[in-house]
Structure formats: structure tokens, C-alpha cells
mmCIF file of C-alpha atoms and ligand atoms in Angstrom:
data_model
loop_
_atom_site.group_PDB
_atom_site.id
_atom_site.type_symbol
_atom_site.label_atom_id
_atom_site.label_comp_id
_atom_site.label_asym_id
_atom_site.label_seq_id
_atom_site.Cartn_x
_atom_site.Cartn_y
_atom_site.Cartn_z
ATOM 1 C CA UNK A 16 6.292 16.158 15.625
ATOM 2 C CA UNK A 17 3.730 14.965 13.077
ATOM 3 C CA UNK A 18 3.532 16.219 9.513
ATOM 4 C CA UNK A 19 0.486 16.917 7.412
ATOM 5 C CA UNK A 20 1.354 17.643 3.806
ATOM 6 C CA UNK A 21 -1.374 18.835 1.472
ATOM 7 C CA UNK A 22 -0.461 18.407 -2.177
ATOM 8 C CA UNK A 23 -2.826 20.489 -4.294
ATOM 9 C CA UNK A 24 -1.435 18.935 -7.501
ATOM 10 C CA UNK A 25 -2.756 20.847 -10.526
ATOM 11 C CA UNK A 26 -6.358 20.530 -9.419
ATOM 12 C CA UNK A 27 -8.397 23.445 -10.762
ATOM 13 C CA UNK A 28 -10.348 23.519 -7.465
ATOM 14 C CA UNK A 29 -7.161 24.771 -5.775
ATOM 15 C CA UNK A 30 -5.827 27.062 -8.486
ATOM 16 C CA UNK A 31 -5.909 30.836 -8.946
ATOM 17 C CA UNK A 32 -7.972 32.612 -6.290
ATOM 18 C CA UNK A 33 -8.871 29.245 -4.790
ATOM 19 C CA UNK A 34 -5.177 28.591 -4.107
ATOM 20 C CA UNK A 35 -5.166 31.712 -1.953
ATOM 21 C CA UNK A 36 -8.339 30.621 -0.179
ATOM 22 C CA UNK A 37 -6.932 27.160 0.575
ATOM 23 C CA UNK A 38 -3.653 28.609 1.840
ATOM 24 C CA UNK A 39 -5.519 31.079 4.009
ATOM 25 C CA UNK A 40 -7.598 28.266 5.533
ATOM 26 C CA UNK A 41 -4.505 26.080 6.036
ATOM 27 C CA UNK A 42 -2.790 29.047 7.654
ATOM 28 C CA UNK A 43 -5.612 29.569 10.124
ATOM 29 C CA UNK A 44 -5.746 25.843 11.012
ATOM 30 C CA UNK A 45 -1.955 25.909 11.449
ATOM 31 C CA UNK A 46 -2.385 28.824 13.886
ATOM 32 C CA UNK A 47 -4.980 26.844 15.852
ATOM 33 C CA UNK A 48 -2.645 23.860 15.967
ATOM 34 C CA UNK A 49 0.170 26.036 17.271
ATOM 35 C CA UNK A 50 -2.119 27.636 19.872
ATOM 36 C CA UNK A 51 -3.041 24.166 21.128
ATOM 37 C CA UNK A 52 0.612 23.091 21.054
ATOM 38 C CA UNK A 53 -0.425 20.196 18.856
ATOM 39 C CA UNK A 54 2.934 19.394 17.317
ATOM 40 C CA UNK A 55 1.471 18.987 13.853
ATOM 41 C CA UNK A 56 3.158 20.885 11.056
ATOM 42 C CA UNK A 57 1.060 21.712 8.013
ATOM 43 C CA UNK A 58 2.930 21.940 4.723
ATOM 44 C CA UNK A 59 1.427 22.928 1.387
ATOM 45 C CA UNK A 60 2.836 21.493 -1.808
ATOM 46 C CA UNK A 61 1.664 23.800 -4.562
ATOM 47 C CA UNK A 62 2.311 24.534 -8.246
ATOM 48 C CA UNK A 63 5.498 26.511 -8.813
ATOM 49 C CA UNK A 64 3.546 29.478 -10.190
ATOM 50 C CA UNK A 65 1.917 30.169 -6.835
ATOM 51 C CA UNK A 66 4.779 29.706 -4.372
ATOM 52 C CA UNK A 67 5.913 33.301 -4.442
ATOM 53 C CA UNK A 68 2.506 34.834 -3.809
ATOM 54 C CA UNK A 69 1.432 32.300 -1.193
ATOM 55 C CA UNK A 70 4.672 32.343 0.792
ATOM 56 C CA UNK A 71 4.608 36.146 0.783
ATOM 57 C CA UNK A 72 1.047 36.201 2.114
ATOM 58 C CA UNK A 73 1.447 33.360 4.624
ATOM 59 C CA UNK A 74 5.036 33.466 5.855
ATOM 60 C CA UNK A 75 4.355 31.196 8.827
ATOM 61 C CA UNK A 76 3.327 28.323 6.557
ATOM 62 C CA UNK A 77 5.776 26.064 4.691
ATOM 63 C CA UNK A 78 5.353 25.828 0.932
ATOM 64 C CA UNK A 79 6.962 23.020 -1.046
ATOM 65 C CA UNK A 80 7.410 22.832 -4.793
ATOM 66 C CA UNK A 81 5.803 19.752 -6.317
ATOM 67 C CA UNK A 82 8.933 19.017 -8.326
ATOM 68 C CA UNK A 83 12.352 20.566 -8.926
ATOM 69 C CA UNK A 84 14.933 19.884 -11.610
ATOM 70 C CA UNK A 85 18.564 19.144 -11.001
ATOM 71 C CA UNK A 86 19.766 21.914 -13.295
ATOM 72 C CA UNK A 87 21.825 25.026 -12.646
ATOM 73 C CA UNK A 88 20.860 28.644 -12.620
ATOM 74 C CA UNK A 89 21.580 30.294 -15.959
ATOM 75 C CA UNK A 90 20.811 28.903 -19.402
ATOM 76 C CA UNK A 91 18.118 26.453 -18.300
ATOM 77 C CA UNK A 92 14.934 27.912 -19.747
ATOM 78 C CA UNK A 93 11.762 26.511 -18.257
ATOM 79 C CA UNK A 94 13.391 24.231 -15.693
ATOM 80 C CA UNK A 95 12.594 24.528 -11.987
ATOM 81 C CA UNK A 96 15.862 25.478 -10.316
ATOM 82 C CA UNK A 97 16.162 24.822 -6.547
ATOM 83 C CA UNK A 98 18.065 28.053 -5.778
ATOM 84 C CA UNK A 99 15.390 30.102 -7.547
ATOM 85 C CA UNK A 100 12.582 28.197 -5.825
ATOM 86 C CA UNK A 101 14.187 29.160 -2.518
ATOM 87 C CA UNK A 102 14.494 32.824 -3.436
ATOM 88 C CA UNK A 103 10.780 32.842 -4.263
ATOM 89 C CA UNK A 104 9.723 31.296 -0.962
ATOM 90 C CA UNK A 105 9.850 27.503 -1.322
ATOM 91 C CA UNK A 106 11.149 25.848 1.812
ATOM 92 C CA UNK A 107 11.331 22.398 0.257
ATOM 93 C CA UNK A 108 10.176 20.163 -2.529
ATOM 94 C CA UNK A 109 8.364 16.960 -3.267
ATOM 95 C CA UNK A 110 10.580 14.774 -5.452
ATOM 96 C CA UNK A 111 9.738 11.706 -7.522
ATOM 97 C CA UNK A 112 5.990 11.919 -7.039
ATOM 98 C CA UNK A 113 4.251 9.021 -8.764
ATOM 99 C CA UNK A 114 2.903 11.500 -11.294
ATOM 100 C CA UNK A 115 6.365 12.972 -11.907
ATOM 101 C CA UNK A 116 8.989 10.261 -11.533
ATOM 102 C CA UNK A 117 12.652 11.131 -11.926
ATOM 103 C CA UNK A 118 15.804 8.994 -12.228
ATOM 104 C CA UNK A 119 17.247 7.755 -8.954
ATOM 105 C CA UNK A 120 20.480 9.638 -9.505
ATOM 106 C CA UNK A 121 18.475 12.873 -9.774
ATOM 107 C CA UNK A 122 16.760 12.055 -6.475
ATOM 108 C CA UNK A 123 20.128 11.554 -4.804
ATOM 109 C CA UNK A 124 21.568 14.794 -6.138
ATOM 110 C CA UNK A 125 18.475 16.876 -5.469
ATOM 111 C CA UNK A 126 18.178 15.676 -1.867
ATOM 112 C CA UNK A 127 21.795 16.652 -1.331
ATOM 113 C CA UNK A 128 21.358 19.974 -3.072
ATOM 114 C CA UNK A 129 18.237 20.891 -1.121
ATOM 115 C CA UNK A 130 20.024 20.035 2.113
ATOM 116 C CA UNK A 131 22.872 22.345 1.179
ATOM 117 C CA UNK A 132 20.320 25.090 0.504
ATOM 118 C CA UNK A 133 18.688 24.477 3.871
ATOM 119 C CA UNK A 134 15.514 23.296 2.137
ATOM 120 C CA UNK A 135 13.624 20.106 2.954
ATOM 121 C CA UNK A 136 13.100 17.175 0.636
ATOM 122 C CA UNK A 137 10.111 14.853 0.471
ATOM 123 C CA UNK A 138 10.801 11.824 -1.695
ATOM 124 C CA UNK A 139 7.948 9.587 -2.813
ATOM 125 C CA UNK A 140 8.357 5.823 -3.014
ATOM 126 C CA UNK A 141 5.887 3.321 -4.416
ATOM 127 C CA UNK A 142 6.992 0.252 -2.436
ATOM 128 C CA UNK A 143 9.234 -0.936 0.412
ATOM 129 C CA UNK A 144 12.064 -1.655 -1.952
ATOM 130 C CA UNK A 145 12.178 1.995 -3.019
ATOM 131 C CA UNK A 146 11.824 3.113 0.593
ATOM 132 C CA UNK A 147 14.966 1.268 1.617
ATOM 133 C CA UNK A 148 16.891 2.462 -1.467
ATOM 134 C CA UNK A 149 15.882 6.109 -1.135
ATOM 135 C CA UNK A 150 16.458 6.060 2.633
ATOM 136 C CA UNK A 151 20.155 5.899 1.890
ATOM 137 C CA UNK A 152 20.025 9.483 0.583
ATOM 138 C CA UNK A 153 18.548 10.752 3.875
ATOM 139 C CA UNK A 154 15.703 12.918 2.615
ATOM 140 C CA UNK A 155 13.761 14.750 5.331
ATOM 141 C CA UNK A 156 10.621 12.817 4.407
ATOM 142 C CA UNK A 157 9.975 9.566 2.598
ATOM 143 C CA UNK A 158 6.364 9.109 1.560
ATOM 144 C CA UNK A 159 5.069 5.662 0.772
ATOM 145 C CA UNK A 160 2.336 5.939 -1.848
ATOM 146 C CA UNK A 161 1.097 2.897 -3.751
ATOM 147 C CA UNK A 162 0.186 4.375 -7.150
ATOM 148 C CA UNK A 163 -2.981 2.325 -7.564
ATOM 149 C CA UNK A 164 -4.531 3.914 -4.453
ATOM 150 C CA UNK A 165 -3.754 7.520 -5.346
ATOM 151 C CA UNK A 166 -6.988 9.452 -5.792
ATOM 152 C CA UNK A 167 -9.012 6.320 -4.998
ATOM 153 C CA UNK A 168 -10.535 7.412 -1.686
ATOM 154 C CA UNK A 169 -9.413 4.005 -0.423
ATOM 155 C CA UNK A 170 -6.668 4.728 2.073
ATOM 156 C CA UNK A 171 -3.448 2.797 2.159
ATOM 157 C CA UNK A 172 -3.964 2.410 5.914
ATOM 158 C CA UNK A 173 -7.167 0.450 5.137
ATOM 159 C CA UNK A 174 -6.386 -1.201 1.834
ATOM 160 C CA UNK A 175 -2.749 -2.161 2.477
ATOM 161 C CA UNK A 176 -2.021 -1.541 6.169
ATOM 162 C CA UNK A 177 1.032 -3.805 6.250
ATOM 163 C CA UNK A 178 2.683 -1.639 3.599
ATOM 164 C CA UNK A 179 3.093 1.127 6.191
ATOM 165 C CA UNK A 180 4.693 -1.063 8.823
ATOM 166 C CA UNK A 181 6.900 -2.821 6.294
ATOM 167 C CA UNK A 182 7.936 0.559 4.895
ATOM 168 C CA UNK A 183 8.945 1.649 8.368
ATOM 169 C CA UNK A 184 11.087 -1.484 8.655
ATOM 170 C CA UNK A 185 12.539 -0.777 5.213
ATOM 171 C CA UNK A 186 13.327 2.793 6.243
ATOM 172 C CA UNK A 187 15.064 1.627 9.402
ATOM 173 C CA UNK A 188 17.047 -0.928 7.401
ATOM 174 C CA UNK A 189 18.019 1.508 4.686
ATOM 175 C CA UNK A 190 18.833 4.667 6.513
ATOM 176 C CA UNK A 191 22.322 5.713 7.481
ATOM 177 C CA UNK A 192 23.252 6.083 11.134
ATOM 178 C CA UNK A 193 22.570 9.756 11.845
ATOM 179 C CA UNK A 194 19.647 10.150 9.445
ATOM 180 C CA UNK A 195 16.367 11.511 10.736
ATOM 181 C CA UNK A 196 14.198 10.674 7.732
ATOM 182 C CA UNK A 197 10.540 10.643 8.658
ATOM 183 C CA UNK A 198 8.054 8.213 7.097
ATOM 184 C CA UNK A 199 4.854 9.685 5.684
ATOM 185 C CA UNK A 200 2.075 7.786 4.061
ATOM 186 C CA UNK A 201 -0.202 8.890 1.292
ATOM 187 C CA UNK A 202 -2.800 7.728 -1.215
ATOM 188 C CA UNK A 203 -6.534 7.583 -0.718
ATOM 189 C CA UNK A 204 -6.612 9.305 2.683
ATOM 190 C CA UNK A 205 -9.977 10.982 3.111
ATOM 191 C CA UNK A 206 -10.899 11.081 6.779
ATOM 192 C CA UNK A 207 -9.611 11.258 10.326
ATOM 193 C CA UNK A 208 -9.739 7.464 10.758
ATOM 194 C CA UNK A 209 -7.382 7.030 7.788
ATOM 195 C CA UNK A 210 -5.020 9.640 9.229
ATOM 196 C CA UNK A 211 -5.103 8.126 12.699
ATOM 197 C CA UNK A 212 -4.505 4.628 11.403
ATOM 198 C CA UNK A 213 -1.500 5.799 9.379
ATOM 199 C CA UNK A 214 0.209 7.005 12.557
ATOM 200 C CA UNK A 215 -0.816 3.898 14.487
ATOM 201 C CA UNK A 216 0.880 1.816 11.806
ATOM 202 C CA UNK A 217 4.135 3.736 12.096
ATOM 203 C CA UNK A 218 3.939 6.789 9.834
ATOM 204 C CA UNK A 219 4.777 10.182 11.325
ATOM 205 C CA UNK A 220 2.462 12.021 9.026
ATOM 206 C CA UNK A 221 0.385 11.991 5.893
ATOM 207 C CA UNK A 222 0.466 13.270 2.329
ATOM 208 C CA UNK A 223 -3.013 14.084 1.055
ATOM 209 C CA UNK A 224 -4.394 15.585 -2.151
ATOM 210 C CA UNK A 225 -7.939 14.851 -3.335
ATOM 211 C CA UNK A 226 -9.266 14.133 0.159
ATOM 212 C CA UNK A 227 -8.739 17.826 0.932
ATOM 213 C CA UNK A 228 -8.926 19.556 -2.424
ATOM 214 C CA UNK A 229 -12.191 17.882 -3.436
ATOM 215 C CA UNK A 230 -13.807 18.328 -0.011
ATOM 216 C CA UNK A 231 -16.677 20.802 0.216
ATOM 217 C CA UNK A 232 -15.507 22.275 3.507
ATOM 218 C CA UNK A 233 -11.728 22.606 3.465
ATOM 219 C CA UNK A 234 -11.446 23.938 6.984
ATOM 220 C CA UNK A 235 -13.331 21.160 8.689
ATOM 221 C CA UNK A 236 -11.595 18.530 6.550
ATOM 222 C CA UNK A 237 -8.108 19.823 7.414
ATOM 223 C CA UNK A 238 -9.047 20.099 11.077
ATOM 224 C CA UNK A 239 -10.507 16.631 11.147
ATOM 225 C CA UNK A 240 -7.460 14.968 9.540
ATOM 226 C CA UNK A 241 -5.179 16.848 11.934
ATOM 227 C CA UNK A 242 -7.327 15.595 14.809
ATOM 228 C CA UNK A 243 -6.852 12.023 13.576
ATOM 229 C CA UNK A 244 -3.081 12.464 13.649
ATOM 230 C CA UNK A 245 -3.169 14.007 17.102
ATOM 231 C CA UNK A 246 -5.480 11.320 18.478
ATOM 232 C CA UNK A 247 -3.088 8.584 17.387
ATOM 233 C CA UNK A 248 -0.142 10.343 18.994
ATOM 234 C CA UNK A 249 -2.043 10.965 22.235
ATOM 235 C CA UNK A 250 -2.939 7.292 22.405
ATOM 236 C CA UNK A 251 0.667 6.284 21.800
ATOM 237 C CA UNK A 252 1.698 8.566 24.637
ATOM 238 C CA UNK A 253 -1.108 7.247 26.811
ATOM 239 C CA UNK A 254 -2.682 10.667 27.262
ATOM 240 C CA UNK A 255 -6.426 11.258 27.678
ATOM 241 C CA UNK A 256 -8.190 12.716 24.643
ATOM 242 C CA UNK A 257 -8.635 16.502 24.467
ATOM 243 C CA UNK A 258 -11.763 17.952 22.858
HETATM 244 O O1 LIG B 325 0.585 13.573 -3.287
HETATM 245 C C1 LIG B 325 -0.435 12.952 -2.635
HETATM 246 C C2 LIG B 325 -1.120 12.003 -3.483
HETATM 247 O O2 LIG B 325 -0.476 11.426 -4.515
HETATM 248 C C3 LIG B 325 -2.190 11.223 -2.861
HETATM 249 O O3 LIG B 325 -3.306 11.622 -3.575
HETATM 250 O O4 LIG B 325 -5.622 12.139 -3.906
HETATM 251 O O5 LIG B 325 -4.967 9.943 -2.980
HETATM 252 O O6 LIG B 325 -4.715 11.989 -1.593
HETATM 253 P P1 LIG B 325 -4.731 11.395 -2.966
#
């Protein structure tokens, strides 16, 4: 399986009615991918405000929160509580995004808590050292994202290709025996070549924001990045390309 996570951040281009339009487009591409048995899962990481509406409208799509707090239900005004995120349709959460870093102990506890809630966790790391440390907590996904390339349009797979392979080594070194943590790579991914290269270098998926949100044609951009992922996998498996 390959994973394609679209993080809409708080971009105005993907807020309000546009959030619904983007989710609807992602949903229809996800249907196409399923029809073609492509083994690519599309996940949308969206602002907390929209999870309820979007997950209600598009139940076949996975929606992640962009952050959750390690606080309890009850007297915790304004915090984002995992149990409540789940009730309102979140199936997982991004944690420790470069734009919303949290203490390592909070990462550990939140990964554990999400697992116990049957929700998935996607932990962001900025270098190999963090990858191997966070691997110990066995999140579902570990995303390597060098902060300086985020939003740059200069993909990590081009600008720092060895970071992906060394992160995969770090993940293998750090993870506990029965862990199935998947490595994603993000930052600066804008086209199918970037997506393909990420998989060739050892990632099992991508985390993308501006490359999608700022694109003029969301549908063709999502399709084209998914095609890049699929092409890399097909080549790894030695299969001929499908049109
Ligand atoms: O969460 C994904 C992100 O930080 C990468 O951003 O705009 O470089 O795709 P971008």
C-alpha cells in the first residue's frame, strides 16, 4: 500500500466551501484509484473545524486532524481532545508538524492514545535523528520533512535525496520488532516526478500541502501525483506501465 496525505494546513484556498470542493475532488480520485485497484490510500489532513462536515459527506475518505492535544475530556476548554476528534469523524492525526511542534513525551503519549482509540498517528520528524527516536513509539506513519524545504516547491527527493534513504535506515534501526511504521516524505513536492522519486528512494508515500492546495487544477494535480507513486511501485515490482 502507498499513502498520499494531503495537508490543507490553514490555507484560505482550501477553507470554507473550498474545503468541501477539495474533499469532493479527493473523494472522486480515491474512487478511481480503488476502481483501478491502485493500492494508494488518499488521506486528508484538515483543520479541526471541518472534520465533522467532511467526514459526514465523504465517509469513504480518511480525515486526519492536523494536531491533537494530550488532554482529557472534561474541563479542557479549547483543547483538541482525541476522543472527541474520533466522535466527530477523525480517523487519525498528524502530530508534531514542523509548524506545530510538541514535546517528545506528548508525541509518545498521543501515539499510544490514538492506537488505543483505533485511530492512526502520523508523526513528523525533521531529520534522521528524530526519525529513529520517534520510531520507538511505533506511530503508523513517520514523515520526514526538512523544515527549510516546506512550501519551497523544491522537493526533498530532489534537493536532499539521501535524507529519504537515510531516514529509512534510521526507521529500521529505531523501530521495535513488531512495528509496522511506514515512512512518508514531505516538503516541496509539486509534481509526479517528485512523488515517484520519493518512493524510489524508500518512502511508502508522500505528505503534500502547497503543491496541491495552490494548484489551479486540483483533480489533475492529485491524479498526477498518485500516478507518480504508482509508477514507482510498478517499476519496483517489475510490471509494465498502465495508462
Ligand atoms: O504537511 C506537509 C507540508 O509541511 C509540506 O508542505 O507545502 O511543502 O507540500 P509543502
